[in-house]
Short mmCIF file of C-alpha atoms in Angstrom, two decimals:
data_model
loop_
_atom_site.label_atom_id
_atom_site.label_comp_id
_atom_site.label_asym_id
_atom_site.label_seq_id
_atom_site.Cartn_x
_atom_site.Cartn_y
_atom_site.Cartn_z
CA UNK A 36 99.39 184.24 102.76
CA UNK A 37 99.34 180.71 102.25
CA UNK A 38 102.98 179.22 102.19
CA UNK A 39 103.21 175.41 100.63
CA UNK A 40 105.89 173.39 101.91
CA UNK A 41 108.01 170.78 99.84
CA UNK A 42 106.86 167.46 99.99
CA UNK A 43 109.89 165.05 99.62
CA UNK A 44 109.12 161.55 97.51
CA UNK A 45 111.43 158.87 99.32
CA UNK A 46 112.65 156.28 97.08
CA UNK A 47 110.90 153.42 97.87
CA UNK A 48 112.43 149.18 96.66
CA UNK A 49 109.65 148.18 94.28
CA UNK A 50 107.53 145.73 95.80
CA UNK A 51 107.72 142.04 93.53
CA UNK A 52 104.54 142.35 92.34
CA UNK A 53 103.19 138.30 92.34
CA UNK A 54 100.34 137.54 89.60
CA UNK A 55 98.92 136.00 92.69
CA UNK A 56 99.57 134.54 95.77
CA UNK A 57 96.94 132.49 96.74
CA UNK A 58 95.84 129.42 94.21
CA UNK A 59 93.12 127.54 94.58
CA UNK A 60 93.52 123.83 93.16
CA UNK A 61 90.66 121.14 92.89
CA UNK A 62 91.71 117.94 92.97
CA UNK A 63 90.29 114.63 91.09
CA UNK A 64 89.68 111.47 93.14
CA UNK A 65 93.10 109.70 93.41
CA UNK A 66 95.59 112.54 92.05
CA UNK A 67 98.93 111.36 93.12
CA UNK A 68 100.66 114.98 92.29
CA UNK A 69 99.68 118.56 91.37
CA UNK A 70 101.74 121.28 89.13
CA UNK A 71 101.09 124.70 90.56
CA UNK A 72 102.79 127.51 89.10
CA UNK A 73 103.41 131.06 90.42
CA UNK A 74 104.70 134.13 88.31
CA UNK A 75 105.58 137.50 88.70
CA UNK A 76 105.58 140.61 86.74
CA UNK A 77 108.63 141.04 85.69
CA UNK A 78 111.06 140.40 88.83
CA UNK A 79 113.24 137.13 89.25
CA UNK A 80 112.84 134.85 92.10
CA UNK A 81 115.56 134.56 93.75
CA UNK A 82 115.16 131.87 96.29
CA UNK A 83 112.01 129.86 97.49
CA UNK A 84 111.34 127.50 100.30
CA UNK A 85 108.72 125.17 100.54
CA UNK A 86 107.09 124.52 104.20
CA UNK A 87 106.27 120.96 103.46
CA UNK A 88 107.95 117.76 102.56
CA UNK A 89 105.36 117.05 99.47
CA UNK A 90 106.19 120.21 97.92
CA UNK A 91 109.08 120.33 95.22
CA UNK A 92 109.95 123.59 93.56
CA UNK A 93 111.65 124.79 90.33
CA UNK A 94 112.83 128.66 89.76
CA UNK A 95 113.07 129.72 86.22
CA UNK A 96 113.60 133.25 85.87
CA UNK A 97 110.05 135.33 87.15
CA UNK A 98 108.32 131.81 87.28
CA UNK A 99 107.99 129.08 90.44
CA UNK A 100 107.12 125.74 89.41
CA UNK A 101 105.90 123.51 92.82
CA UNK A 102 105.25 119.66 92.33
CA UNK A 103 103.12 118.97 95.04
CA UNK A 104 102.59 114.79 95.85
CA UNK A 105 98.49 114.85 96.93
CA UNK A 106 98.81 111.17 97.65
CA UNK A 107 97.91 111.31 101.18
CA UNK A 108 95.43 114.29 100.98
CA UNK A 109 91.98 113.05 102.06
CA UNK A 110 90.32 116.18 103.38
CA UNK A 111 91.27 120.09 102.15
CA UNK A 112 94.50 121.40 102.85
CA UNK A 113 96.38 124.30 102.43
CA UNK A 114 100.26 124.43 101.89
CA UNK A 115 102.73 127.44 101.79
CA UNK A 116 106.00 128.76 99.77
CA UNK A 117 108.27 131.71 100.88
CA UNK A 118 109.72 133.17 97.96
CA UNK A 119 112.05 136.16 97.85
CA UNK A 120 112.73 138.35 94.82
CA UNK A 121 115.86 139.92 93.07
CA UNK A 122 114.73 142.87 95.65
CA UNK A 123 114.87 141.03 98.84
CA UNK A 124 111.12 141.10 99.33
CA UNK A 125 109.93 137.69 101.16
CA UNK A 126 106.58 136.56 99.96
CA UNK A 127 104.19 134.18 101.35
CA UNK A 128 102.46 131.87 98.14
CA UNK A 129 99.37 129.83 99.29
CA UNK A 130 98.26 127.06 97.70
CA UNK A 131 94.92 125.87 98.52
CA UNK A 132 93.68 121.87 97.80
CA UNK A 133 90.18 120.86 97.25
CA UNK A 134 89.65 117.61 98.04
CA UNK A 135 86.72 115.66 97.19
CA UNK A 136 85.17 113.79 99.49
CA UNK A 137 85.08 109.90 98.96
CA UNK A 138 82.27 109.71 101.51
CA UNK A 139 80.05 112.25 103.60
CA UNK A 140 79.47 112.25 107.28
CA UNK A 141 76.76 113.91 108.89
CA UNK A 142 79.34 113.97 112.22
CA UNK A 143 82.48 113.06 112.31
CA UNK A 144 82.11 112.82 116.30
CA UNK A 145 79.07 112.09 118.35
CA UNK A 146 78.58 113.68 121.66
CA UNK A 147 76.16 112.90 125.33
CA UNK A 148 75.34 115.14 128.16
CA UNK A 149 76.56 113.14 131.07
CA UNK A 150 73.62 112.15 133.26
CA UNK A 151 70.86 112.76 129.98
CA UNK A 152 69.40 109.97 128.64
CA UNK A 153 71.09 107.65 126.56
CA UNK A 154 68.88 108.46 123.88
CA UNK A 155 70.28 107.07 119.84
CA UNK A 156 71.69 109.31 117.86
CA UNK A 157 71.95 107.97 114.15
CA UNK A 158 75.14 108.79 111.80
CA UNK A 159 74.24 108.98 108.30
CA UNK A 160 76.71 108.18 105.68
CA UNK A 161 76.56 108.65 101.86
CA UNK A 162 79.07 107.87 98.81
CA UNK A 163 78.89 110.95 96.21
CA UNK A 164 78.58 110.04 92.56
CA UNK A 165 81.91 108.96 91.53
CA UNK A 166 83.23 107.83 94.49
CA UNK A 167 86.53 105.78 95.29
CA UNK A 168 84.40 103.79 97.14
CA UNK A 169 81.39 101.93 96.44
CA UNK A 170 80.69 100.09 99.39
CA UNK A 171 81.25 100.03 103.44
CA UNK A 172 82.79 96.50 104.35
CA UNK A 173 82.63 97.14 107.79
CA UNK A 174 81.91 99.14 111.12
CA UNK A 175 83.47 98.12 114.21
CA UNK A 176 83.42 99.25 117.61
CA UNK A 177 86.19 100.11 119.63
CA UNK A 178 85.60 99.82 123.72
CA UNK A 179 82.27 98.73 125.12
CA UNK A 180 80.41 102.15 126.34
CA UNK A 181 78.15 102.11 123.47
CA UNK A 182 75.49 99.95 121.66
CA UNK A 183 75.48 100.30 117.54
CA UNK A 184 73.31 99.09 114.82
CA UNK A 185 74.39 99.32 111.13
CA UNK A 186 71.78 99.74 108.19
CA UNK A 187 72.45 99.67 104.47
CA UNK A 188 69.67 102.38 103.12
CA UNK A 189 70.61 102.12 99.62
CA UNK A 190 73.70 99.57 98.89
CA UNK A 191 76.56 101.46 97.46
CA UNK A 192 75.76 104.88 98.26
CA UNK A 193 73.69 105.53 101.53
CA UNK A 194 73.94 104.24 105.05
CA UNK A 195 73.30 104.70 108.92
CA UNK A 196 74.31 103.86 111.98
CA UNK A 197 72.47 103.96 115.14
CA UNK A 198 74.42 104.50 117.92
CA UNK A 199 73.20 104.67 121.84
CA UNK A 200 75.21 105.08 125.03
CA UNK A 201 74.57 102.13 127.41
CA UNK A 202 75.14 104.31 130.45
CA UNK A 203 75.80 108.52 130.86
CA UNK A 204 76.68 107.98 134.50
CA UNK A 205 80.01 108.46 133.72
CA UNK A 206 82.48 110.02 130.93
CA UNK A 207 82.99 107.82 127.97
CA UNK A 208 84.71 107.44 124.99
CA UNK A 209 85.10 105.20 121.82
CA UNK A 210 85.91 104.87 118.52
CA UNK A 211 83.28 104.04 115.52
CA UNK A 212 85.57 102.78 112.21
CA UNK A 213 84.39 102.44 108.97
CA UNK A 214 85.86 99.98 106.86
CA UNK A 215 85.50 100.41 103.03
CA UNK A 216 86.21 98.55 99.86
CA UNK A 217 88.35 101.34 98.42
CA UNK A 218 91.41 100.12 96.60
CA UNK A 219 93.15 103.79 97.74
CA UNK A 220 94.76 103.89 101.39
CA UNK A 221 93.52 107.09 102.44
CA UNK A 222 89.73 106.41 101.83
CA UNK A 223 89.85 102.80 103.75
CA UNK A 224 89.56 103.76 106.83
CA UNK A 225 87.52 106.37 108.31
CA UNK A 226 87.11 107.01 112.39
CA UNK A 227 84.14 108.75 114.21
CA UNK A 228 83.91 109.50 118.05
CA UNK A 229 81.57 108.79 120.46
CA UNK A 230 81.82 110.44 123.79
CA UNK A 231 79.66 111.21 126.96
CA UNK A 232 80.96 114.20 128.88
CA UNK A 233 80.22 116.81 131.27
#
């Protein structure tokens, strides 16, 4: 004889039950701010605590509005929220920038074999279609470890710059900047590195 035993059903806190929790937001070339708003199903947020300076939040009810200030966001980023419901539950909300790229590197470091050949290596630069910037004003050299040759391939949207080691005896490092003509801070000024290492 088969004998079934009771199965007891513990009461359980309902979980707060987020629309989401993860956003993805694109952003347009020189957004100062974003609105990003989280919701839940029914159950009122309670408290919420940005991890991040830029971030400012409002709690109305089930709904968490955060004012995020983009200004100084030149590459992808992601910032966080806690939140915590009417039930105690803590929540992690992720908010995930896209941010288009002014210019496009093929490197954004270049790197020797100590004791190869100091053979060029050539960085290639390019503006996408509706860029902040619309020309490189400059590309300086910091230290004196390397030799460099800049090249406009097509003014206002494509360029290179040859770059060769004058010795890989020994390690090495400098700094290639790129100076542009954008009239926004965070696309003015853009650094790669050149290095010879073991």
């Amino acid at each position: 004889m088969i004998r079934y035993l009771p199965i007891l059903l513990l009461a359980l806190p309902a979980m707060a039950a987020f629309k989401n929790t993860t956003q993805v937001v694109p952003l347009q070339f020189g957004q100062q701010q974003a609105t990003v708003i989280f919701e839940t199903t029914g159950e009122t947020i309670e408290d919420a605590e940005p991890h991040c300076d830029c971030t400012r939040i409002k709690l109305s009810g089930n709904k968490l509005t955060a004012t995020v200030d983009t200004r100084t966001f030149d590459r992808d980023v992601e910032k966080t929220i806690t939140a915590e419901t009417e039930n105690g539950e803590e929540v992690t909300l992720s908010m995930q920038f896209r941010v288009p790229q002014a210019i496009r590197l093929s490197a954004r470091s270049l790197v020797w074999k100590r004791g190869a050949a100091p053979t060029p290596q050539v960085l290639r630069i390019t503006l996408p279609k509706g860029s902040p910037i619309t020309h490189i004003s400059n590309a300086a050299l910091s230290g004196d470890a390397f030799d460099y040759t800049p090249a406009i391939v097509k003014r206002g949207s494509e360029y290179t710059v040859t770059i060769t080691p004058r010795s890989t005896a020994k390690a090495a490092l400098n700094r290639l900047l790129l100076t542009t003509d954008s009239p926004d801070p965070r696309y003015q000024r853009h650094i790669i590195y050149l290095q010879v290492k073991k």
